[in-house]
N, CA, C and O atoms as a printed pandas DataFrame, in Angstrom:
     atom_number atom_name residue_name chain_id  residue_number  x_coord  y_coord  z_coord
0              1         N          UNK        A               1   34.512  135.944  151.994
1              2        CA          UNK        A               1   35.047  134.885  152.818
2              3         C          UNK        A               1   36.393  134.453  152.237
3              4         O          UNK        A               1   36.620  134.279  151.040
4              5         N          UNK        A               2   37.233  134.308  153.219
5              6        CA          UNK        A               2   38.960  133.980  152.753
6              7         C          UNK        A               2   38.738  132.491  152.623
7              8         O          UNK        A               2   38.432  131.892  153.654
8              9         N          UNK        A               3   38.858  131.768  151.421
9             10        CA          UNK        A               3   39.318  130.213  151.340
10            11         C          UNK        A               3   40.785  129.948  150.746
11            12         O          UNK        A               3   41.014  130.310  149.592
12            13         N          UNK        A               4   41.520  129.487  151.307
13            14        CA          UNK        A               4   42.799  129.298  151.291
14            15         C          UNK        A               4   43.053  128.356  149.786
15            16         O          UNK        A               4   44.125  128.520  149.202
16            17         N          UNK        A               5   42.442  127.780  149.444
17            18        CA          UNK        A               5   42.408  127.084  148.100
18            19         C          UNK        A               5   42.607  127.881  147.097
19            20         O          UNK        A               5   43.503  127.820  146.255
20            21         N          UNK        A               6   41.621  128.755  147.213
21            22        CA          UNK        A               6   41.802  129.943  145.675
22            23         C          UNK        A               6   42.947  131.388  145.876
23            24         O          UNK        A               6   43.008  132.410  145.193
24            25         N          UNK        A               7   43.577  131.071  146.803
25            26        CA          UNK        A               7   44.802  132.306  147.283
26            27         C          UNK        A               7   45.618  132.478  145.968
27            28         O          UNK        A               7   45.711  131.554  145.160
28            29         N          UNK        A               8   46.136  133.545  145.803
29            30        CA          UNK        A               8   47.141  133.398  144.541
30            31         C          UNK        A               8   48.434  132.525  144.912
31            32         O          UNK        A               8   48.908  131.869  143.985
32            33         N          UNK        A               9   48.794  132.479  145.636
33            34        CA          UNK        A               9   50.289  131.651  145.993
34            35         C          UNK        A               9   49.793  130.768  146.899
35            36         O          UNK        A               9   49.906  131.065  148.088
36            37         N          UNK        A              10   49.056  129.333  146.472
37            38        CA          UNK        A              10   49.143  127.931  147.204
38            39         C          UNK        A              10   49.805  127.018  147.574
39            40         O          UNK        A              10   50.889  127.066  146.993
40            41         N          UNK        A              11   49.756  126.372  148.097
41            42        CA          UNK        A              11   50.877  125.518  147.828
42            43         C          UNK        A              11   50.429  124.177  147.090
43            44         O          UNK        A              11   50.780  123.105  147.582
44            45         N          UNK        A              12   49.789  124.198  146.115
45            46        CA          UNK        A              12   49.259  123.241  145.332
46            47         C          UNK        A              12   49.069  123.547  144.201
47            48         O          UNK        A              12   48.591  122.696  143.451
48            49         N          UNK        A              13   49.438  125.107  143.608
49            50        CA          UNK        A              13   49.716  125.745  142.775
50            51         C          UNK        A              13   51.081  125.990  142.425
51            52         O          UNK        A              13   51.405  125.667  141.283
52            53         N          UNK        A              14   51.974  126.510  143.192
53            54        CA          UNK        A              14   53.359  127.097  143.343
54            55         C          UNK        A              14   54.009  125.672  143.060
55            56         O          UNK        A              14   53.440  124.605  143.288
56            57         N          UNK        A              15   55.096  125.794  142.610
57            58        CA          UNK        A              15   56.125  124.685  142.228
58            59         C          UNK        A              15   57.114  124.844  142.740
59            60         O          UNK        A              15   57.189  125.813  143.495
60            61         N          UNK        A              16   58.616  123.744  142.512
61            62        CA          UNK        A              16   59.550  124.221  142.845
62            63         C          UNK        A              16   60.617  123.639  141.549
63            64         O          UNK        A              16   60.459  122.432  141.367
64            65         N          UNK        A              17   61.154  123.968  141.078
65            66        CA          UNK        A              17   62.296  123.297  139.809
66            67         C          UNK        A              17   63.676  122.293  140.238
67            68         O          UNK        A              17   64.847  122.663  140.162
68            69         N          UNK        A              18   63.405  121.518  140.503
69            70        CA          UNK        A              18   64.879  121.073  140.383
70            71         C          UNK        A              18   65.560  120.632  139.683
71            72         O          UNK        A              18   65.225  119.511  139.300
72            73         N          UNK        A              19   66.759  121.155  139.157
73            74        CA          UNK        A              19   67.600  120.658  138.684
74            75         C          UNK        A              19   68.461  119.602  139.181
75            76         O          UNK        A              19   68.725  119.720  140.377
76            77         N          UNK        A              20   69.058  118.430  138.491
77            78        CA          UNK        A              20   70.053  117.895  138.793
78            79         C          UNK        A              20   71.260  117.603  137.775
79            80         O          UNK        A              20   70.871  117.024  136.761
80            81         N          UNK        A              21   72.130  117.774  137.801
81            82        CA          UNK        A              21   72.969  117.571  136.814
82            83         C          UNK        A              21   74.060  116.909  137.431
83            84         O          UNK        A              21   74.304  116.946  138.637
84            85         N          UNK        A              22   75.047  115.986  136.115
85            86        CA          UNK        A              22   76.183  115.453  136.519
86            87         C          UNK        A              22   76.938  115.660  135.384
87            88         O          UNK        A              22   76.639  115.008  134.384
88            89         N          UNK        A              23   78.140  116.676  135.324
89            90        CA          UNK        A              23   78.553  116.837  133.836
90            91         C          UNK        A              23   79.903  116.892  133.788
91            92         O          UNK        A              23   80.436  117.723  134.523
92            93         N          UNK        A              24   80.660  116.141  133.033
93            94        CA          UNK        A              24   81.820  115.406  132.752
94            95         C          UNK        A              24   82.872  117.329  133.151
95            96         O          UNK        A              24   82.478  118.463  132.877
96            97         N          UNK        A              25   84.354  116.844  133.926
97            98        CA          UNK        A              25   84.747  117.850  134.248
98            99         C          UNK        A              25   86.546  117.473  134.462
99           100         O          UNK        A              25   87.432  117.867  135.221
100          101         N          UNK        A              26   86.423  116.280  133.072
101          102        CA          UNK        A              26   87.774  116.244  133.101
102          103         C          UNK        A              26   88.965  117.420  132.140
103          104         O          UNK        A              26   90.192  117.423  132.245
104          105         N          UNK        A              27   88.254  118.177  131.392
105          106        CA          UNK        A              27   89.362  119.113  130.607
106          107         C          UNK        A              27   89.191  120.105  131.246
107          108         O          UNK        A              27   88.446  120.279  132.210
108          109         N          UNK        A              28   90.142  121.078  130.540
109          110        CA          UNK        A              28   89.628  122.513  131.122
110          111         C          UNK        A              28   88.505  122.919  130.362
111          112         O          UNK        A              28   87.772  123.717  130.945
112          113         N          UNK        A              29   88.184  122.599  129.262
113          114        CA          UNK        A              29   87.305  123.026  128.623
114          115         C          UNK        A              29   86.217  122.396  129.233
115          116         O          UNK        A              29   85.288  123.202  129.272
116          117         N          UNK        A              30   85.966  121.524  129.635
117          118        CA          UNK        A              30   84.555  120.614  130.142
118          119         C          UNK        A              30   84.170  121.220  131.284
119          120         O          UNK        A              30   82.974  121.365  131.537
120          121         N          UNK        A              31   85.428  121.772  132.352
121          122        CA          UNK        A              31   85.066  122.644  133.684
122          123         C          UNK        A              31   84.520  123.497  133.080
123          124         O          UNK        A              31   83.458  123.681  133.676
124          125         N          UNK        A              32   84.587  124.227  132.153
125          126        CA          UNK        A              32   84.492  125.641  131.309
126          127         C          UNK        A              32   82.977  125.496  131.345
127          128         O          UNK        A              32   82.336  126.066  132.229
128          129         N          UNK        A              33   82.214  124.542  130.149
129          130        CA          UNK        A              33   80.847  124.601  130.156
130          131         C          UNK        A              33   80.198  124.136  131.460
131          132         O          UNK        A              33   78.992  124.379  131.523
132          133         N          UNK        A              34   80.635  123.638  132.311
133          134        CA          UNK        A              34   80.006  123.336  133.346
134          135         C          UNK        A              34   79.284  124.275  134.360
135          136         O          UNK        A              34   78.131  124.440  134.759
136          137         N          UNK        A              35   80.757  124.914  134.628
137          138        CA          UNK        A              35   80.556  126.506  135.249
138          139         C          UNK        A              35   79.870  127.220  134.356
139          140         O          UNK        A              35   78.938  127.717  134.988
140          141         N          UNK        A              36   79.799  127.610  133.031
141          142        CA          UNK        A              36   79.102  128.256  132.211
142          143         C          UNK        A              36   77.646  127.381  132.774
143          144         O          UNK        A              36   77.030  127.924  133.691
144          145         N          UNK        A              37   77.154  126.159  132.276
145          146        CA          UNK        A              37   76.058  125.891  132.961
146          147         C          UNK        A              37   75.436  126.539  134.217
147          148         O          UNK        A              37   74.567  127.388  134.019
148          149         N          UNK        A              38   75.840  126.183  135.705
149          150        CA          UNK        A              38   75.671  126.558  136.049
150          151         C          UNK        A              38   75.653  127.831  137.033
151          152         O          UNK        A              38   75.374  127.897  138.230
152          153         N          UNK        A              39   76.131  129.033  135.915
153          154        CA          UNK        A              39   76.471  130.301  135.962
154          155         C          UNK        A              39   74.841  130.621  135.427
155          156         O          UNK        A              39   74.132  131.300  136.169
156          157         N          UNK        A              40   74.261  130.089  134.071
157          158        CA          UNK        A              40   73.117  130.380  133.586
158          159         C          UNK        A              40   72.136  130.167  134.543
159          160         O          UNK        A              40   71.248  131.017  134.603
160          161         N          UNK        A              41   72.087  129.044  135.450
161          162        CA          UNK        A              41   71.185  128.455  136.435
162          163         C          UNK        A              41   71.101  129.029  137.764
163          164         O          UNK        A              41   70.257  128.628  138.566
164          165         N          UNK        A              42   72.209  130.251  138.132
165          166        CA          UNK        A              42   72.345  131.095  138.955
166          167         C          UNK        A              42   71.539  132.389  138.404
167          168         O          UNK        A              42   70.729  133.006  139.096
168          169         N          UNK        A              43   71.832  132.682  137.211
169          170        CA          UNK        A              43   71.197  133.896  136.680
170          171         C          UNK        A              43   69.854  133.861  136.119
171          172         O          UNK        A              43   69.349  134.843  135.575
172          173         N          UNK        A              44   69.314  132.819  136.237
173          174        CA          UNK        A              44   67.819  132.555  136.323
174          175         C          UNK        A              44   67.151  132.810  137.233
175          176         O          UNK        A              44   65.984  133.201  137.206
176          177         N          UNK        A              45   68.000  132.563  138.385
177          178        CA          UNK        A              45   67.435  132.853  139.861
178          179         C          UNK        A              45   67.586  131.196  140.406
179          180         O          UNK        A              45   67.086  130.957  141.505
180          181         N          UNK        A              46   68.057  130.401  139.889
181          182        CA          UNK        A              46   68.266  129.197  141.327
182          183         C          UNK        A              46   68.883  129.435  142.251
183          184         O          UNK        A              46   69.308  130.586  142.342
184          185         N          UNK        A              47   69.234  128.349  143.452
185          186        CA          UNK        A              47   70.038  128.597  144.345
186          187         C          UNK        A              47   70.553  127.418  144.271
187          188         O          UNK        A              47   69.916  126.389  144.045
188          189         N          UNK        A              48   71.795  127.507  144.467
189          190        CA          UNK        A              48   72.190  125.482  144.935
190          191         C          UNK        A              48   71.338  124.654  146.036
191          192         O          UNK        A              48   71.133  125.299  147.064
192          193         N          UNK        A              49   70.992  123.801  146.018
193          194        CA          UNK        A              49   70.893  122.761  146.810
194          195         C          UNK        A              49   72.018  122.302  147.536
195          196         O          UNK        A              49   72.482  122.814  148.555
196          197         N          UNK        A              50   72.444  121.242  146.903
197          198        CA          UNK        A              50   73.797  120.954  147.195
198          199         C          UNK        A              50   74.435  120.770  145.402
199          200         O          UNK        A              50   73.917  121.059  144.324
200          201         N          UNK        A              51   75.760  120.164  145.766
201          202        CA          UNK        A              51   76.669  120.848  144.754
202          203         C          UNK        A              51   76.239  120.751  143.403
203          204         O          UNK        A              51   76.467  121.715  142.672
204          205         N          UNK        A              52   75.489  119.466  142.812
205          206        CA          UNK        A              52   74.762  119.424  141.795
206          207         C          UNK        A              52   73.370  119.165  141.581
207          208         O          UNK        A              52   72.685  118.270  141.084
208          209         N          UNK        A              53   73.190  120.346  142.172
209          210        CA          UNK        A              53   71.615  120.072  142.015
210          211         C          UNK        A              53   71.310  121.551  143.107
211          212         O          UNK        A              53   71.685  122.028  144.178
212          213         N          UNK        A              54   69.883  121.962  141.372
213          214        CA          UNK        A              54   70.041  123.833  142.285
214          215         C          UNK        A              54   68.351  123.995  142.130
215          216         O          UNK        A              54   67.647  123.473  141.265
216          217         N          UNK        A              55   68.094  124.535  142.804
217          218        CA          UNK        A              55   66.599  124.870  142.478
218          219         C          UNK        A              55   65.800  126.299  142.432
219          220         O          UNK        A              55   66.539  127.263  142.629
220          221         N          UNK        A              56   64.174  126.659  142.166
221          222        CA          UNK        A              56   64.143  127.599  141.960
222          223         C          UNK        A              56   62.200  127.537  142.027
223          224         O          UNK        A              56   61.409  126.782  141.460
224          225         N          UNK        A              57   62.023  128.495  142.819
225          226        CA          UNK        A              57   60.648  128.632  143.610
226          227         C          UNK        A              57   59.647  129.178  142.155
227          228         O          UNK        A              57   60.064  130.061  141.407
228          229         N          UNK        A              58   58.671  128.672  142.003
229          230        CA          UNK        A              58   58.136  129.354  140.613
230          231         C          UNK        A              58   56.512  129.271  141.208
231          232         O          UNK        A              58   55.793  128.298  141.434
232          233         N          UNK        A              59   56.303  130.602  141.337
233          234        CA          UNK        A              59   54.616  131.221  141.601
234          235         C          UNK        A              59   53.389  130.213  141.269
235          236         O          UNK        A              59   52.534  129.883  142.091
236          237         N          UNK        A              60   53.460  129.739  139.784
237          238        CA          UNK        A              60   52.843  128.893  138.797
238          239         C          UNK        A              60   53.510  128.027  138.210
239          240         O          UNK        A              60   54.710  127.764  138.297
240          241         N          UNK        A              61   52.253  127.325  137.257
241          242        CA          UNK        A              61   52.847  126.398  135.789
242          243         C          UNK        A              61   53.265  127.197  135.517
243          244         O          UNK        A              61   54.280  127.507  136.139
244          245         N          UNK        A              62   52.957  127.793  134.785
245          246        CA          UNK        A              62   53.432  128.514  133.344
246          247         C          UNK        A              62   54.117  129.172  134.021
247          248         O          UNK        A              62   54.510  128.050  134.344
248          249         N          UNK        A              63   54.804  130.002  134.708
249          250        CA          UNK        A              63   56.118  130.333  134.850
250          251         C          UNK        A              63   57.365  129.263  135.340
251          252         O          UNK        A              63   58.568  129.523  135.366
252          253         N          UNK        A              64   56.768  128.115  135.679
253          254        CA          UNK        A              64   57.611  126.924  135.957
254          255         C          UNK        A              64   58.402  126.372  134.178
255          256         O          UNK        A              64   59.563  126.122  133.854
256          257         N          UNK        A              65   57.120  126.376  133.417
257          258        CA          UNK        A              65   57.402  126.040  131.878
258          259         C          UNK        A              65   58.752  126.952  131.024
259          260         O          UNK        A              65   59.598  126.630  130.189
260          261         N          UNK        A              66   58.382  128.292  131.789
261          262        CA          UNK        A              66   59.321  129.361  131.206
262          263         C          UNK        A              66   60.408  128.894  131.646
263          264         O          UNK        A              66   61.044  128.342  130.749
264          265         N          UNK        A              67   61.034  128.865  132.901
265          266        CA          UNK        A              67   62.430  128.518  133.249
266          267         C          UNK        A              67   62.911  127.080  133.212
267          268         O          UNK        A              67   64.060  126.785  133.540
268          269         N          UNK        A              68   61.941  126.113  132.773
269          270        CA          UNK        A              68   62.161  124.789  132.689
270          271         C          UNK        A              68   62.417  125.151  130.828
271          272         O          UNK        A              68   62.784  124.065  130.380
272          273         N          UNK        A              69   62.376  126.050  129.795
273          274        CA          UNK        A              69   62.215  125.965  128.611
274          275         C          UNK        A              69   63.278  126.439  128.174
275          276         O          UNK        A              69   63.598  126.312  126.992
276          277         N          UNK        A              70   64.342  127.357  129.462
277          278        CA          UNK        A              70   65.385  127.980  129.514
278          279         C          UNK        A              70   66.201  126.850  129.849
279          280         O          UNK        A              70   66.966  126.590  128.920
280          281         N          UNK        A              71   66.313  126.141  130.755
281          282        CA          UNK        A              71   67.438  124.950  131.036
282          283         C          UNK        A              71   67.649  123.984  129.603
283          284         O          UNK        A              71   68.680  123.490  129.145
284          285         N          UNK        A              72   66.040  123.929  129.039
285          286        CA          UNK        A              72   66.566  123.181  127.922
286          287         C          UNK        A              72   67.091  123.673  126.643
287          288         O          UNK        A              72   67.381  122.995  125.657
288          289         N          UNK        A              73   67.167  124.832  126.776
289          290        CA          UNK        A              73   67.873  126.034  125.126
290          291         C          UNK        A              73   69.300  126.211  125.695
291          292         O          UNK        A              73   70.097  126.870  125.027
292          293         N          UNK        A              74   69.799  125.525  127.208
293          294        CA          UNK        A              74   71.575  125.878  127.706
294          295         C          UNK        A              74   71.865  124.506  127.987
295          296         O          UNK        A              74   72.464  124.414  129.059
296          297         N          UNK        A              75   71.651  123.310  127.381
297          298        CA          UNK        A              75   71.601  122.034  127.996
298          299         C          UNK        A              75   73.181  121.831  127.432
299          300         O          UNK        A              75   73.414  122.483  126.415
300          301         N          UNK        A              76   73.982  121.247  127.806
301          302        CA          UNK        A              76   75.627  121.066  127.219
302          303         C          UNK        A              76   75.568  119.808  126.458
303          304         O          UNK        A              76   74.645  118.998  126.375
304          305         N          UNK        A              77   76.700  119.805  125.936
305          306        CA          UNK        A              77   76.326  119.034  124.549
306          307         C          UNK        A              77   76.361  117.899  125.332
307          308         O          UNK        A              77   75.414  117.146  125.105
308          309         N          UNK        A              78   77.820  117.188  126.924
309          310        CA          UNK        A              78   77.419  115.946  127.316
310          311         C          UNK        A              78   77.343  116.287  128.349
311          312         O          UNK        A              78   77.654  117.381  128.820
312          313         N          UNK        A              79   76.869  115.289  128.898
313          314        CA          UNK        A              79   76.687  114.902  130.514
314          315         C          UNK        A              79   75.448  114.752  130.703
315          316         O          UNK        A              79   74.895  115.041  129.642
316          317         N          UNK        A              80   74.364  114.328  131.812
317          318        CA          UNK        A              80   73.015  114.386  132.079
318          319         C          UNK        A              80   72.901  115.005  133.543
319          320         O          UNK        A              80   73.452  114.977  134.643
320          321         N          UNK        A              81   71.506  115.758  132.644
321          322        CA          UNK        A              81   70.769  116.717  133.361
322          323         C          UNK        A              81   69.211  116.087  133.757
323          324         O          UNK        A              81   68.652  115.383  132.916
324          325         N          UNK        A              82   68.555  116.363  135.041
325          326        CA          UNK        A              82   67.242  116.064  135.184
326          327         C          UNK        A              82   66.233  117.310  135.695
327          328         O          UNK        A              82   66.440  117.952  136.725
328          329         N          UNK        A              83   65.386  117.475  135.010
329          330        CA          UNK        A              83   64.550  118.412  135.589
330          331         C          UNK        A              83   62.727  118.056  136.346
331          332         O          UNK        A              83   61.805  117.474  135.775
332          333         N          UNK        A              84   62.735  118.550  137.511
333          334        CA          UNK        A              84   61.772  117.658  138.027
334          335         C          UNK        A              84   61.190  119.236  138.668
335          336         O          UNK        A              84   61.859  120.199  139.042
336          337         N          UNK        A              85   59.660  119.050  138.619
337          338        CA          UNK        A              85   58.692  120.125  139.171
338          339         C          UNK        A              85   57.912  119.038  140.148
339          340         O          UNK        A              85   57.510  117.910  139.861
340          341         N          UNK        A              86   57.840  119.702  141.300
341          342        CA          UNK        A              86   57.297  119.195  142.515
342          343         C          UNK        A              86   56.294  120.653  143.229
343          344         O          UNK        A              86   56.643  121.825  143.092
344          345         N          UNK        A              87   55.374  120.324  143.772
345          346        CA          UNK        A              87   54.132  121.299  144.401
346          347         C          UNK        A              87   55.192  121.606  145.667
347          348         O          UNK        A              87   56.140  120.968  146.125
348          349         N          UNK        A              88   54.438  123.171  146.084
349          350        CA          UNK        A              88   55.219  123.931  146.953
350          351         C          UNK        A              88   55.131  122.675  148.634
351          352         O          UNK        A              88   55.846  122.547  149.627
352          353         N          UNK        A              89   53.881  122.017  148.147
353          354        CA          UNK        A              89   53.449  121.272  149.382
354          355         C          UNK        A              89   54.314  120.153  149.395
355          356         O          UNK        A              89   54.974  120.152  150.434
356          357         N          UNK        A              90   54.555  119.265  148.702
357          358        CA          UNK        A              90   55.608  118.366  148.438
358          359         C          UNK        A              90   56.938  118.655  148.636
359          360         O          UNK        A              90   57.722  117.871  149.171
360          361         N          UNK        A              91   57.198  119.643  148.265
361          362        CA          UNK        A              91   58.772  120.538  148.822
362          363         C          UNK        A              91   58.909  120.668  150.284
363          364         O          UNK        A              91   59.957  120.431  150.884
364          365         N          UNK        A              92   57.856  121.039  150.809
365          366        CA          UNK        A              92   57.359  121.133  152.394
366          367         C          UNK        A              92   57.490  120.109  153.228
367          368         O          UNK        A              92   57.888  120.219  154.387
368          369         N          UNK        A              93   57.060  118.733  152.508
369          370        CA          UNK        A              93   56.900  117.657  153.317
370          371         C          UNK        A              93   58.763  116.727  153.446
371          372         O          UNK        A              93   58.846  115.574  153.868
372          373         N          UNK        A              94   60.232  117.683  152.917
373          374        CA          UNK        A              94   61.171  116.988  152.743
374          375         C          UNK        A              94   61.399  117.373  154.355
375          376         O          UNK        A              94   60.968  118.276  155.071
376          377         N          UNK        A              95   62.081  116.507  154.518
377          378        CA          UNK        A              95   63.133  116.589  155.952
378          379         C          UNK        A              95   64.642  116.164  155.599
379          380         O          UNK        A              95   65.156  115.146  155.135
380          381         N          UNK        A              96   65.184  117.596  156.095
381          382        CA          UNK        A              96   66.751  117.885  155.827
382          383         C          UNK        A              96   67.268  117.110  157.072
383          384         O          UNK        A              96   66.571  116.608  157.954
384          385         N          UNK        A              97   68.481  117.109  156.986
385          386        CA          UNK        A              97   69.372  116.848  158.031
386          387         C          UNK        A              97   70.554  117.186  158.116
387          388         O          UNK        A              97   71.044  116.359  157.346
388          389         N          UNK        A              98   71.611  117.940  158.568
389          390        CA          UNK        A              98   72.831  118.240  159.013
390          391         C          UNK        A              98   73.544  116.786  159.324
391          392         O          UNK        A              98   72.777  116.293  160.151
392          393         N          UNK        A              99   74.347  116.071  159.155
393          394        CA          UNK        A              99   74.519  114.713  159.941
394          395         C          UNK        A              99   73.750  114.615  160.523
395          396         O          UNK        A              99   72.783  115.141  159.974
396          397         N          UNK        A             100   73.422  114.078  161.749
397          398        CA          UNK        A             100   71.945  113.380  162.293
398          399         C          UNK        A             100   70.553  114.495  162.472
399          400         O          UNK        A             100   69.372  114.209  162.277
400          401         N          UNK        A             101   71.231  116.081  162.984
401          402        CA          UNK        A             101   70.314  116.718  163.336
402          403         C          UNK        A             101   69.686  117.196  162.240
403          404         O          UNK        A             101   70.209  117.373  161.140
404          405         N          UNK        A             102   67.936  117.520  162.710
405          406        CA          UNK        A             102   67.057  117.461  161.554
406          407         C          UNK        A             102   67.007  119.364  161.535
407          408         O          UNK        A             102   66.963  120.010  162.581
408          409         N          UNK        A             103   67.027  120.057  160.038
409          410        CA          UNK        A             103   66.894  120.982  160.446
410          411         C          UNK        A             103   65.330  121.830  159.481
411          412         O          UNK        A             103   64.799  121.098  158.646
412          413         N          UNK        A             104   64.882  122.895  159.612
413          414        CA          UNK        A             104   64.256  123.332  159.097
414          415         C          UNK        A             104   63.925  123.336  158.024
415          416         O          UNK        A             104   64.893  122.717  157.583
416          417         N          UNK        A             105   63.045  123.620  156.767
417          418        CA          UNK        A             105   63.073  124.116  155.917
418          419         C          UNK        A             105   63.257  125.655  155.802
419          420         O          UNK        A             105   63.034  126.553  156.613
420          421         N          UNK        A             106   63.854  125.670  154.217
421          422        CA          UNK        A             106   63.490  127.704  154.321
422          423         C          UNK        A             106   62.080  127.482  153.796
423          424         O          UNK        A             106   61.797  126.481  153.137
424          425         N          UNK        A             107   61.059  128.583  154.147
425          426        CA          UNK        A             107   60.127  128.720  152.956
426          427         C          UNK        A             107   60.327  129.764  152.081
427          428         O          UNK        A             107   61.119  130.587  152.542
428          429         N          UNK        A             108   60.039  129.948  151.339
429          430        CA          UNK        A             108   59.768  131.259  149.892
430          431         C          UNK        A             108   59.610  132.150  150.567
431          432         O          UNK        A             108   58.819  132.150  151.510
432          433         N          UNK        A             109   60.220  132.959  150.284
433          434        CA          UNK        A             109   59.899  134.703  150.544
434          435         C          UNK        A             109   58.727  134.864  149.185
435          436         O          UNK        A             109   58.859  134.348  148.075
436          437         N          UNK        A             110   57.456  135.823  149.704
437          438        CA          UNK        A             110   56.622  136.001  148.350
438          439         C          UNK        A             110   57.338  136.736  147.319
439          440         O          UNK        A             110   58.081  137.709  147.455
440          441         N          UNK        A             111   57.065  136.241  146.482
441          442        CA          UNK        A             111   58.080  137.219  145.327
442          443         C          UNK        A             111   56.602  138.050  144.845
443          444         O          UNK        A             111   55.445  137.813  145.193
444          445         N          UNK        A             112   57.238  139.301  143.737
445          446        CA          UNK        A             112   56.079  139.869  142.726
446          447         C          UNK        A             112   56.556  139.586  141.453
447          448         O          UNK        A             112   57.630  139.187  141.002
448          449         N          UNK        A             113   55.356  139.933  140.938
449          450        CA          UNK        A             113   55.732  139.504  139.555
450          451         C          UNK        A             113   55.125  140.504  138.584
451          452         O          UNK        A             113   53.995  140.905  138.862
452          453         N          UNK        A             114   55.608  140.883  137.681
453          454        CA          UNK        A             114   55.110  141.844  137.076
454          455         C          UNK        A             114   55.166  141.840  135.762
455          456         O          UNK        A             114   56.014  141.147  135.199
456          457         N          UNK        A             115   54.137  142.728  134.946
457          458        CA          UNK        A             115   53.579  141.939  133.968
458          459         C          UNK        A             115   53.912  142.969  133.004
459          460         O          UNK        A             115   53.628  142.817  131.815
């Protein structure tokens, strides 16, 4: 019998990462780590959100822990960063908007994962 509770990819299992950051970008050098930041947060696999603030679909905990353990070993020396894990179902329940019009969510493409 199929029960949707014990599926490998739930949505009460699955997470989502968000990042938010706000990081000082008055030198050239400060643009420098910034973009270096989030150059690392691209090559993890996030996507932007919007301009500061990127996120990233994670199967499980413990692979949520892994890339949440990576943001904090590239954290820049200033500015603040927030990292927040929310259930795939909670991600589900946001409503976007374009100026007034409301638009879709994407959902996750299933990823694999391999061991």
């Amino acid at each position: 019998m199929y029960d949707e509770h014990y599926t490998r990819l739930n949505q009460y299992r699955s997470l989502w990462i968000l990042v938010f950051f706000d990081l000082p970008t008055e030198t050239r050098k400060e643009r420098k780590i910034a973009s270096i930041f989030r150059k690392k947060l691209l090559d993890d696999g996030f996507s932007m959100f919007q301009f500061s603030i990127y996120m990233r679909f994670c199967a499980s905990r413990e692979n949520a822990e892994v890339h949440t353990k990576r943001i904090k070993n590239n954290l820049p020396e200033h500015g603040k960063i927030g990292v927040m894990q929310i259930t795939d179902k909670q991600f589900g329940m946001m409503e976007l908007f374009y100026g007034k019009k409301l638009v879709e969510t994407d959902k996750p493409s299933q990823q694999l994962e391999l061991f």
